[in-house]
């Protein structure tokens, strides 16, 4: 069977992620998509990741709950150290070696593939699916051809453009603005209940007096 791996920081998971997972699954006839929230993503500054690995895992779990072909895996969260995609993919493949694996990523990330660890080895393990993202059209992938032996293992998929980013969502929350419908309903509930990304919580931890956030 064809299986998708969807790695990300998911800080938080949002509708842009849900749409590409669904549309890539449909387009490529994948039997399931395994979301893999990163514990400590090697390519991001640890301080730039706002929610804890557990909270990000919990949000992904809530987001995938309504889709019987979406799953979430703890492998990177439990590792407690940065993991590169090539390593994650090998671990997941060992668990079900009979499957063919597709790594789902936004075209913005794929255009940066030469900076990933062992990109040609990764492309031997998986087909890299580059999903379109607003601002990153697929022509931006062409420069990779010169740098990769396995360039033909990159498979672009045109998806509905959903102009949402985790950064934009965190910014809206900091500004006291609503993010309802930008994230799945269950994720919205978790962000609200745990006051994730809320300036009120972070500043109050520093002992400042603060006003209530808006929900
Ligand atoms: P940030 O704003 O913090 O960079 P992000 O919204 O890009 O976060 P990630 O968790 O880093 O979220 O993304 C995981 C994967 O999903 C990446 O491959 C990214 O390219 C892709 N992705 C994220 N948002 C979108 C979107 N709106 N459309 C298409 N792909 C997306």
Coordinates of N, CA and C and ligand atoms in Angstrom, one line a residue:
X1 N 0.8 -1.2 0.0 CA 0.0 0.0 0.0 C 0.9 1.3 0.0
X2 N 0.3 2.3 -0.5 CA 1.0 3.6 -0.5 C 0.7 4.4 0.7
X3 N 1.7 4.8 1.4 CA 1.5 5.5 2.7 C 2.2 6.9 2.7
X4 N 1.5 7.9 3.2 CA 2.1 9.2 3.3 C 2.7 9.5 4.7
X5 N 3.9 10.1 4.8 CA 4.4 10.7 6.0 C 4.3 12.2 5.9
X6 N 3.8 12.8 6.9 CA 3.7 14.3 6.9 C 4.4 14.8 8.2
X7 N 5.6 15.2 8.0 CA 6.4 15.8 9.1 C 6.2 17.3 9.2
X8 N 6.2 17.8 10.4 CA 6.1 19.2 10.6 C 6.3 19.6 12.0
X9 N 6.4 20.9 12.2 CA 6.5 21.4 13.6 C 5.1 21.4 14.2
X10 N 4.1 21.8 13.3 CA 2.7 21.8 13.7 C 2.5 22.7 15.0
X11 N 2.9 23.9 14.9 CA 3.0 24.8 16.1 C 2.2 26.0 15.8
X12 N 0.8 25.9 15.6 CA 0.0 24.7 15.7 C -0.3 24.1 14.3
X13 N -0.9 22.9 14.3 CA -1.4 22.3 13.0 C -2.6 23.2 12.6
X14 N -2.7 23.4 11.3 CA -3.8 24.3 10.8 C -4.4 23.8 9.5
X15 N -5.4 24.6 9.0 CA -6.2 24.1 7.8 C -5.3 23.9 6.6
X16 N -4.2 24.7 6.5 CA -3.3 24.5 5.3 C -2.8 23.1 5.3
X17 N -2.4 22.6 6.5 CA -1.8 21.2 6.6 C -2.9 20.2 6.3
X18 N -4.1 20.4 6.8 CA -5.2 19.4 6.6 C -5.5 19.3 5.1
X19 N -5.6 20.4 4.5 CA -6.0 20.4 3.0 C -4.9 19.7 2.2
X20 N -3.6 20.0 2.4 CA -2.6 19.3 1.6 C -2.6 17.8 1.9
X21 N -2.8 17.4 3.2 CA -2.7 16.0 3.5 C -3.9 15.3 2.8
X22 N -5.1 15.9 2.8 CA -6.2 15.3 2.2 C -6.1 15.2 0.7
X23 N -5.6 16.3 0.1 CA -5.6 16.4 -1.4 C -4.5 15.5 -1.9
X24 N -3.3 15.4 -1.2 CA -2.2 14.5 -1.7 C -2.7 13.1 -1.5
X25 N -3.3 12.8 -0.4 CA -3.8 11.4 -0.2 C -4.8 11.0 -1.4
X26 N -5.6 11.9 -1.7 CA -6.6 11.6 -2.8 C -5.9 11.5 -4.1
X27 N -5.0 12.4 -4.4 CA -4.4 12.5 -5.7 C -3.5 11.3 -6.0
X28 N -2.8 10.8 -4.9 CA -1.9 9.7 -5.1 C -2.4 8.4 -4.6
X29 N -3.7 8.4 -4.2 CA -4.3 7.1 -3.8 C -3.6 6.5 -2.6
X30 N -3.3 7.4 -1.6 CA -2.6 6.8 -0.4 C -3.6 6.1 0.5
X31 N -3.2 5.1 1.1 CA -4.2 4.4 2.0 C -4.3 5.1 3.4
X32 N -3.2 5.8 3.8 CA -3.2 6.5 5.0 C -2.1 7.6 5.0
X33 N -2.3 8.5 5.9 CA -1.3 9.6 6.1 C -0.9 9.6 7.6
X34 N 0.4 9.5 7.8 CA 0.9 9.5 9.2 C 1.5 10.8 9.5
X35 N 0.9 11.6 10.4 CA 1.4 12.9 10.8 C 2.5 12.7 11.8
X36 N 3.7 13.3 11.6 CA 4.8 13.1 12.6 C 5.2 14.5 13.1
X37 N 4.6 14.9 14.3 CA 5.1 16.2 14.8 C 6.5 16.1 15.3
X38 N 7.3 17.1 15.0 CA 8.7 17.0 15.4 C 8.9 17.4 16.8
X39 N 9.8 16.7 17.5 CA 10.0 17.0 18.9 C 10.8 18.3 18.9
X40 N 12.1 18.2 18.6 CA 12.9 19.4 18.5 C 13.4 19.4 17.0
X41 N 12.7 20.2 16.1 CA 13.1 20.2 14.7 C 14.5 20.6 14.5
X42 N 15.4 19.9 13.8 CA 16.8 20.3 13.7 C 17.0 21.6 12.9
X43 N 16.0 21.9 12.0 CA 16.2 23.1 11.2 C 15.6 24.4 11.8
X44 N 15.0 24.2 13.0 CA 14.4 25.4 13.6 C 15.1 25.7 14.9
X45 N 15.3 27.0 15.3 CA 15.8 27.3 16.6 C 14.9 26.8 17.6
X46 N 15.4 26.1 18.6 CA 14.5 25.6 19.7 C 13.6 26.7 20.3
X47 N 14.2 27.9 20.4 CA 13.4 29.0 21.0 C 12.3 29.5 20.1
X48 N 12.4 29.1 18.8 CA 11.3 29.6 17.9 C 10.1 28.7 18.0
X49 N 10.2 27.5 18.6 CA 9.1 26.6 18.7 C 8.4 27.0 20.0
X50 N 7.1 27.3 19.9 CA 6.4 27.9 21.0 C 5.7 26.9 22.0
X51 N 5.0 26.0 21.4 CA 4.2 25.0 22.2 C 5.1 23.8 22.5
X52 N 4.9 23.1 23.6 CA 5.7 22.0 23.9 C 5.4 20.9 22.9
X53 N 6.3 19.9 22.9 CA 6.1 18.8 22.0 C 4.8 18.0 22.3
X54 N 4.5 17.9 23.6 CA 3.3 17.2 24.0 C 2.1 18.0 23.6
X55 N 2.1 19.3 23.7 CA 0.9 20.1 23.3 C 0.8 20.0 21.8
X56 N 1.9 20.1 21.1 CA 1.8 20.0 19.6 C 1.3 18.6 19.2
X57 N 1.7 17.6 19.8 CA 1.2 16.2 19.6 C -0.3 16.1 19.8
X58 N -0.7 16.7 21.0 CA -2.1 16.6 21.4 C -3.0 17.4 20.3
X59 N -2.5 18.5 19.8 CA -3.2 19.2 18.8 C -3.4 18.4 17.5
X60 N -2.3 17.7 17.1 CA -2.3 16.9 15.9 C -3.3 15.8 16.1
X61 N -3.3 15.2 17.3 CA -4.2 14.1 17.6 C -5.6 14.5 17.4
X62 N -5.9 15.7 18.0 CA -7.3 16.3 17.9 C -7.6 16.5 16.4
X63 N -6.7 17.0 15.6 CA -6.9 17.4 14.2 C -7.2 16.2 13.4
X64 N -6.6 15.1 13.6 CA -6.7 13.9 12.8 C -7.9 13.0 13.2
X65 N -8.4 13.3 14.4 CA -9.4 12.4 15.0 C -10.6 12.1 14.1
X66 N -11.0 13.1 13.3 CA -12.2 12.9 12.5 C -12.0 12.2 11.1
X67 N -10.7 11.8 10.8 CA -10.5 11.2 9.5 C -9.9 9.8 9.8
X68 N -10.6 8.8 9.3 CA -10.1 7.4 9.6 C -8.9 7.0 8.9
X69 N -8.4 7.8 7.9 CA -7.2 7.5 7.2 C -6.0 8.4 7.7
X70 N -6.2 9.2 8.7 CA -5.2 10.1 9.2 C -4.7 9.5 10.6
X71 N -3.4 9.5 10.8 CA -2.9 9.0 12.0 C -1.8 9.9 12.5
X72 N -1.4 9.8 13.8 CA -0.3 10.6 14.3 C 0.7 9.6 15.0
X73 N 2.0 10.0 14.8 CA 3.0 9.1 15.4 C 3.9 9.9 16.4
X74 N 4.3 9.2 17.4 CA 5.1 9.9 18.5 C 6.6 9.7 18.3
X75 N 7.0 9.1 17.2 CA 8.4 8.8 17.1 C 9.4 9.9 17.4
X76 N 9.1 11.1 16.8 CA 10.0 12.2 17.0 C 9.8 12.9 18.4
X77 N 8.5 12.9 18.9 CA 8.2 13.5 20.2 C 9.0 12.7 21.3
X78 N 8.9 11.4 21.2 CA 9.5 10.5 22.2 C 11.1 10.5 22.1
X79 N 11.6 10.9 20.9 CA 13.1 10.8 20.8 C 13.8 11.8 21.7
X80 N 13.1 12.9 22.0 CA 13.7 13.9 22.9 C 15.0 14.5 22.4
X81 N 15.2 14.4 21.1 CA 16.4 15.1 20.5 C 16.0 15.4 19.1
X82 N 16.7 16.2 18.4 CA 16.4 16.5 17.0 C 16.5 15.3 16.1
X83 N 15.6 15.1 15.3 CA 15.7 13.9 14.3 C 15.5 14.4 12.9
X84 N 16.4 13.9 12.0 CA 16.3 14.3 10.6 C 15.3 13.4 10.0
X85 N 14.7 13.9 8.9 CA 13.6 13.2 8.2 C 14.1 11.8 7.7
X86 N 15.4 11.8 7.3 CA 15.9 10.5 6.7 C 15.9 9.4 7.8
X87 N 16.1 9.8 9.0 CA 16.1 8.9 10.1 C 14.7 8.5 10.5
X88 N 13.8 9.4 10.6 CA 12.4 9.2 10.9 C 11.8 8.2 9.9
X89 N 12.1 8.5 8.6 CA 11.5 7.7 7.6 C 12.0 6.2 7.7
X90 N 13.2 6.0 8.0 CA 13.8 4.7 8.1 C 13.1 3.9 9.2
X91 N 12.9 4.6 10.3 CA 12.2 4.0 11.5 C 10.8 3.6 11.1
X92 N 10.1 4.5 10.5 CA 8.7 4.2 10.2 C 8.6 3.1 9.1
X93 N 9.5 3.1 8.2 CA 9.5 2.0 7.1 C 9.8 0.6 7.7
X94 N 10.7 0.6 8.7 CA 11.0 -0.7 9.4 C 9.8 -1.4 9.9
X95 N 8.8 -0.5 10.4 CA 7.6 -1.0 11.0 C 6.7 -1.6 10.0
X96 N 6.6 -1.1 8.8 CA 5.8 -1.8 7.8 C 6.5 -1.7 6.4
X97 N 7.5 -2.7 6.3 CA 8.4 -2.7 5.1 C 7.7 -3.0 3.8
X98 N 6.5 -3.5 3.8 CA 5.8 -3.8 2.6 C 5.2 -2.6 1.9
X99 N 5.1 -1.5 2.5 CA 4.5 -0.3 2.0 C 5.4 0.5 1.1
X100 N 4.8 1.3 0.2 CA 5.6 2.4 -0.5 C 5.3 3.7 0.2
X101 N 6.4 4.5 0.5 CA 6.3 5.6 1.3 C 6.4 6.9 0.5
X102 N 5.6 7.9 0.9 CA 5.6 9.2 0.2 C 5.7 10.2 1.4
X103 N 6.7 11.1 1.2 CA 6.9 12.2 2.2 C 6.3 13.4 1.7
X104 N 5.3 13.9 2.5 CA 4.5 15.1 2.1 C 5.1 16.3 2.7
X105 N 5.3 17.3 1.9 CA 5.9 18.6 2.3 C 5.4 19.7 1.5
X106 N 5.5 20.9 2.1 CA 5.1 22.1 1.3 C 6.2 22.4 0.3
X107 N 5.9 23.0 -0.9 CA 6.9 23.3 -1.9 C 7.9 24.3 -1.3
X108 N 7.6 25.1 -0.3 CA 8.6 26.0 0.3 C 9.7 25.2 0.9
X109 N 9.3 24.1 1.7 CA 10.3 23.3 2.3 C 11.1 22.5 1.3
X110 N 10.4 22.0 0.3 CA 11.1 21.1 -0.7 C 12.1 22.0 -1.5
X111 N 11.8 23.2 -1.7 CA 12.8 24.0 -2.5 C 14.1 24.2 -1.7
X112 N 14.0 23.9 -0.5 CA 15.2 24.0 0.4 C 15.9 22.7 0.6
X113 N 15.5 21.7 -0.2 CA 15.9 20.3 0.1 C 17.4 20.1 0.1
X114 N 18.2 20.9 -0.6 CA 19.6 20.7 -0.6 C 20.2 20.9 0.8
X115 N 19.5 21.7 1.7 CA 20.0 21.9 3.0 C 19.5 20.8 4.0
X116 N 18.7 19.9 3.6 CA 18.3 18.8 4.5 C 19.4 17.8 4.6
X117 N 19.4 17.0 5.6 CA 20.4 16.0 5.8 C 20.2 14.9 4.7
X118 N 21.3 14.5 4.0 CA 21.3 13.4 3.1 C 20.1 13.4 2.1
X119 N 19.8 14.5 1.4 CA 18.6 14.5 0.6 C 18.5 13.4 -0.4
X120 N 19.6 13.0 -1.0 CA 19.6 11.9 -2.0 C 19.2 10.6 -1.4
X121 N 19.7 10.3 -0.2 CA 19.4 9.1 0.5 C 17.9 9.1 0.9
X122 N 17.4 10.3 1.3 CA 16.0 10.4 1.7 C 15.1 10.1 0.5
X123 N 15.6 10.6 -0.7 CA 14.8 10.3 -1.9 C 14.9 8.9 -2.4
X124 N 15.9 8.1 -1.9 CA 15.9 6.7 -2.1 C 14.9 5.9 -1.3
X125 N 14.6 6.5 -0.1 CA 13.6 5.9 0.8 C 12.2 6.2 0.5
X126 N 12.0 7.5 0.0 CA 10.6 7.9 -0.2 C 10.5 8.8 -1.5
X127 N 9.3 8.8 -2.0 CA 9.0 9.8 -3.0 C 8.7 11.1 -2.3
X128 N 9.3 12.2 -2.7 CA 9.0 13.5 -2.0 C 7.9 14.2 -2.7
X129 N 6.8 14.4 -2.0 CA 5.7 15.1 -2.6 C 5.7 16.6 -2.2
X130 N 5.8 17.4 -3.2 CA 5.9 18.9 -3.0 C 4.5 19.4 -3.3
X131 N 3.8 19.8 -2.2 CA 2.5 20.4 -2.3 C 2.6 21.9 -2.5
X132 N 1.8 22.4 -3.4 CA 1.9 23.8 -3.6 C 1.4 24.6 -2.4
X133 N 2.1 25.7 -2.2 CA 1.7 26.6 -1.1 C 1.7 28.1 -1.6
X134 N 0.8 28.9 -1.2 CA 0.7 30.3 -1.7 C 2.1 30.9 -1.6
X135 N 2.5 31.5 -2.8 CA 3.8 32.2 -2.8 C 5.0 31.3 -3.3
X136 N 4.7 30.0 -3.4 CA 5.8 29.1 -3.8 C 5.3 28.2 -5.0
X137 N 5.4 28.8 -6.2 CA 5.0 27.9 -7.3 C 6.0 26.9 -7.6
X138 N 5.6 25.9 -8.3 CA 6.4 24.7 -8.5 C 7.7 24.9 -9.3
X139 N 7.7 26.1 -10.1 CA 8.9 26.3 -10.9 C 10.1 26.6 -9.9
X140 N 9.8 26.9 -8.7 CA 11.0 27.1 -7.7 C 11.7 25.9 -7.4
X141 N 11.2 24.7 -7.8 CA 11.9 23.4 -7.5 C 12.9 23.1 -8.6
X142 N 12.9 23.7 -9.7 CA 13.7 23.3 -10.8 C 15.2 23.4 -10.5
X143 N 15.6 24.4 -9.7 CA 17.0 24.5 -9.4 C 17.6 23.3 -8.7
X144 N 16.7 22.4 -8.1 CA 17.2 21.3 -7.4 C 17.8 20.2 -8.3
X145 N 17.4 20.3 -9.6 CA 17.8 19.2 -10.5 C 19.3 19.1 -10.6
X146 N 20.0 20.2 -10.6 CA 21.5 20.2 -10.7 C 22.1 19.6 -9.5
X147 N 21.5 19.7 -8.3 CA 22.1 19.3 -7.1 C 21.7 17.9 -6.6
X148 N 20.8 17.2 -7.3 CA 20.3 15.9 -6.8 C 20.4 14.8 -7.8
X149 N 20.9 13.7 -7.4 CA 20.9 12.5 -8.3 C 19.4 12.0 -8.5
X150 N 18.6 12.1 -7.4 CA 17.3 11.5 -7.5 C 16.2 12.6 -7.6
X151 N 16.5 13.6 -8.4 CA 15.5 14.7 -8.6 C 14.2 14.2 -9.1
X152 N 14.3 13.1 -9.9 CA 13.0 12.6 -10.4 C 12.1 11.9 -9.4
X153 N 12.6 11.8 -8.2 CA 11.8 11.3 -7.1 C 11.0 12.4 -6.3
X154 N 11.1 13.6 -6.9 CA 10.2 14.7 -6.3 C 9.0 14.8 -7.2
X155 N 7.9 14.7 -6.5 CA 6.6 14.7 -7.2 C 5.7 15.9 -6.8
X156 N 5.6 16.9 -7.7 CA 4.8 18.0 -7.4 C 3.3 17.7 -7.4
X157 N 2.5 18.2 -6.5 CA 1.1 18.1 -6.5 C 0.4 19.4 -6.3
X158 N -0.4 19.8 -7.2 CA -1.1 21.1 -7.2 C -2.2 20.9 -6.2
X159 N -2.2 21.7 -5.1 CA -3.3 21.7 -4.1 C -4.0 23.0 -4.1
X160 N -5.2 23.0 -3.5 CA -5.9 24.3 -3.3 C -5.0 25.1 -2.4
X161 N -4.8 26.4 -2.8 CA -4.0 27.3 -2.0 C -4.7 27.8 -0.7
X162 N -4.2 27.5 0.4 CA -4.8 27.9 1.7 C -3.7 28.8 2.3
X163 N -4.0 30.1 2.3 CA -2.9 31.0 2.8 C -2.9 31.2 4.3
X164 N -2.6 30.1 4.9 CA -2.5 30.1 6.4 C -1.1 29.6 6.8
X165 N -0.5 30.2 7.8 CA 0.7 29.7 8.4 C 0.7 29.7 9.9
X166 N 1.5 28.8 10.5 CA 1.5 28.7 11.9 C 2.0 30.0 12.5
X167 N 2.9 30.7 11.8 CA 3.4 32.0 12.3 C 2.3 33.0 12.3
X168 N 1.5 33.0 11.3 CA 0.4 34.0 11.2 C -0.6 33.7 12.3
X169 N -0.9 32.4 12.6 CA -1.8 32.1 13.6 C -1.3 32.5 15.0
X170 N -0.1 32.3 15.2 CA 0.5 32.7 16.5 C 0.4 34.2 16.7
X171 N 0.7 34.9 15.6 CA 0.7 36.4 15.6 C -0.7 36.9 15.9
X172 N -1.7 36.3 15.3 CA -3.1 36.7 15.5 C -3.4 36.5 17.0
X173 N -3.0 35.4 17.6 CA -3.4 35.1 19.0 C -2.7 36.2 19.9
X174 N -1.5 36.5 19.6 CA -0.8 37.5 20.4 C -1.5 38.8 20.3
X175 N -2.1 39.1 19.1 CA -2.8 40.3 18.9 C -4.2 40.3 19.5
X176 N -4.6 39.1 20.1 CA -5.9 39.0 20.7 C -7.0 38.8 19.6
X177 N -6.6 38.3 18.4 CA -7.6 38.1 17.3 C -8.0 36.7 17.3
X178 N -9.1 36.4 16.7 CA -9.7 35.1 16.5 C -8.9 34.3 15.5
X179 N -8.7 33.0 15.8 CA -8.1 32.0 14.8 C -9.1 30.9 14.6
X180 N -10.3 31.1 15.0 CA -11.4 30.1 14.7 C -11.5 29.9 13.2
X181 N -11.6 28.6 12.8 CA -11.7 28.2 11.4 C -10.4 28.2 10.7
X182 N -9.4 28.8 11.2 CA -8.0 28.7 10.6 C -7.4 27.4 11.1
X183 N -7.9 26.9 12.2 CA -7.4 25.6 12.7 C -8.6 24.7 12.9
X184 N -8.5 23.3 12.9 CA -9.6 22.5 13.1 C -10.2 22.8 14.5
X185 N -11.5 22.6 14.6 CA -12.3 22.9 15.8 C -11.6 22.4 17.1
X186 N -11.2 21.1 17.1 CA -10.6 20.5 18.3 C -9.3 21.2 18.7
X187 N -8.6 21.7 17.7 CA -7.3 22.3 17.9 C -7.6 23.7 18.5
X188 N -8.6 24.4 18.0 CA -9.0 25.7 18.6 C -9.4 25.5 20.0
X189 N -10.1 24.5 20.4 CA -10.4 24.2 21.8 C -9.2 24.1 22.7
X190 N -8.2 23.3 22.2 CA -7.0 23.1 23.0 C -6.2 24.4 23.1
X191 N -6.1 25.1 22.0 CA -5.4 26.4 22.1 C -6.0 27.3 23.2
X192 N -7.4 27.3 23.1 CA -8.1 28.2 24.1 C -7.9 27.7 25.5
X193 N -8.2 26.4 25.7 CA -8.2 25.8 27.1 C -6.8 25.9 27.7
X194 N -5.8 25.6 26.9 CA -4.4 25.6 27.5 C -3.7 27.0 27.3
X195 N -4.5 27.9 26.7 CA -3.9 29.3 26.5 C -2.6 29.2 25.8
X196 N -2.5 28.4 24.8 CA -1.2 28.3 24.1 C -1.0 29.6 23.3
X197 N 0.2 30.0 23.1 CA 0.6 31.1 22.3 C 0.0 32.5 22.8
X198 N -0.5 32.4 24.0 CA -1.2 33.6 24.5 C -0.1 34.5 25.3
X199 N 0.0 35.7 24.9 CA 0.9 36.6 25.6 C 0.6 36.7 27.1
X200 N -0.6 36.6 27.4 CA -1.0 36.7 28.8 C -0.3 35.7 29.7
X201 N -0.3 34.4 29.2 CA 0.3 33.4 30.0 C 1.8 33.6 30.1
X202 N 2.4 33.9 28.9 CA 3.9 34.0 29.0 C 4.3 35.1 29.8
X203 N 3.6 36.3 29.7 CA 4.1 37.4 30.5 C 3.7 37.2 31.9
X204 N 2.6 36.5 32.2 CA 2.3 36.4 33.6 C 3.3 35.4 34.3
X205 N 3.9 34.5 33.5 CA 4.9 33.7 34.0 C 6.1 34.5 34.5
X206 N 6.2 35.7 33.9 CA 7.3 36.6 34.3 C 6.9 37.5 35.4
X207 N 5.7 37.2 36.0 CA 5.2 38.0 37.1 C 4.6 39.3 36.8
X208 N 4.2 39.6 35.5 CA 3.6 40.9 35.2 C 2.1 40.8 35.4
X209 N 1.5 42.0 35.6 CA 0.1 42.0 35.7 C -0.5 42.2 34.3
X210 N -1.5 41.4 34.0 CA -2.0 41.4 32.7 C -3.5 41.4 32.5
X211 N -3.9 41.9 31.3 CA -5.3 41.9 31.1 C -5.7 40.5 30.4
X212 N -7.0 40.2 30.4 CA -7.4 38.9 29.9 C -7.3 38.9 28.3
X213 N -7.0 37.8 27.8 CA -6.9 37.7 26.3 C -8.3 37.6 25.8
X214 N -8.5 37.8 24.5 CA -9.8 37.7 23.8 C -10.0 36.4 23.2
X215 N -11.1 35.7 23.4 CA -11.4 34.5 22.7 C -12.7 34.6 22.0
Ligands
LIG1 P1 5.7 28.3 10.4 O1 4.8 29.5 10.0 O2 6.0 28.3 11.8 O3 6.9 28.2 9.5 P2 4.1 26.3 8.9 O4 2.8 26.9 8.8 O5 5.0 26.3 7.7 O6 4.9 27.0 10.2 P3 5.1 23.7 9.6 O7 4.6 22.8 10.7 O8 6.4 24.2 9.6 O9 4.0 24.9 9.5 O10 4.7 22.9 8.2 C1 4.8 21.6 8.0 C2 4.7 21.4 6.5 O11 3.5 21.8 6.0 C3 5.8 22.1 5.7 O12 6.3 21.2 4.7 C4 5.1 23.3 5.1 O13 5.7 23.6 3.9 C5 3.7 22.7 4.9 N1 2.7 23.8 5.0 C6 2.4 24.6 6.0 N2 1.4 25.4 5.8 C7 1.1 25.2 4.5 C8 0.1 25.8 3.6 N3 -0.7 26.8 4.0 N4 0.0 25.3 2.4 C9 0.8 24.3 1.9 N5 1.7 23.7 2.7 C10 1.9 24.1 4.0

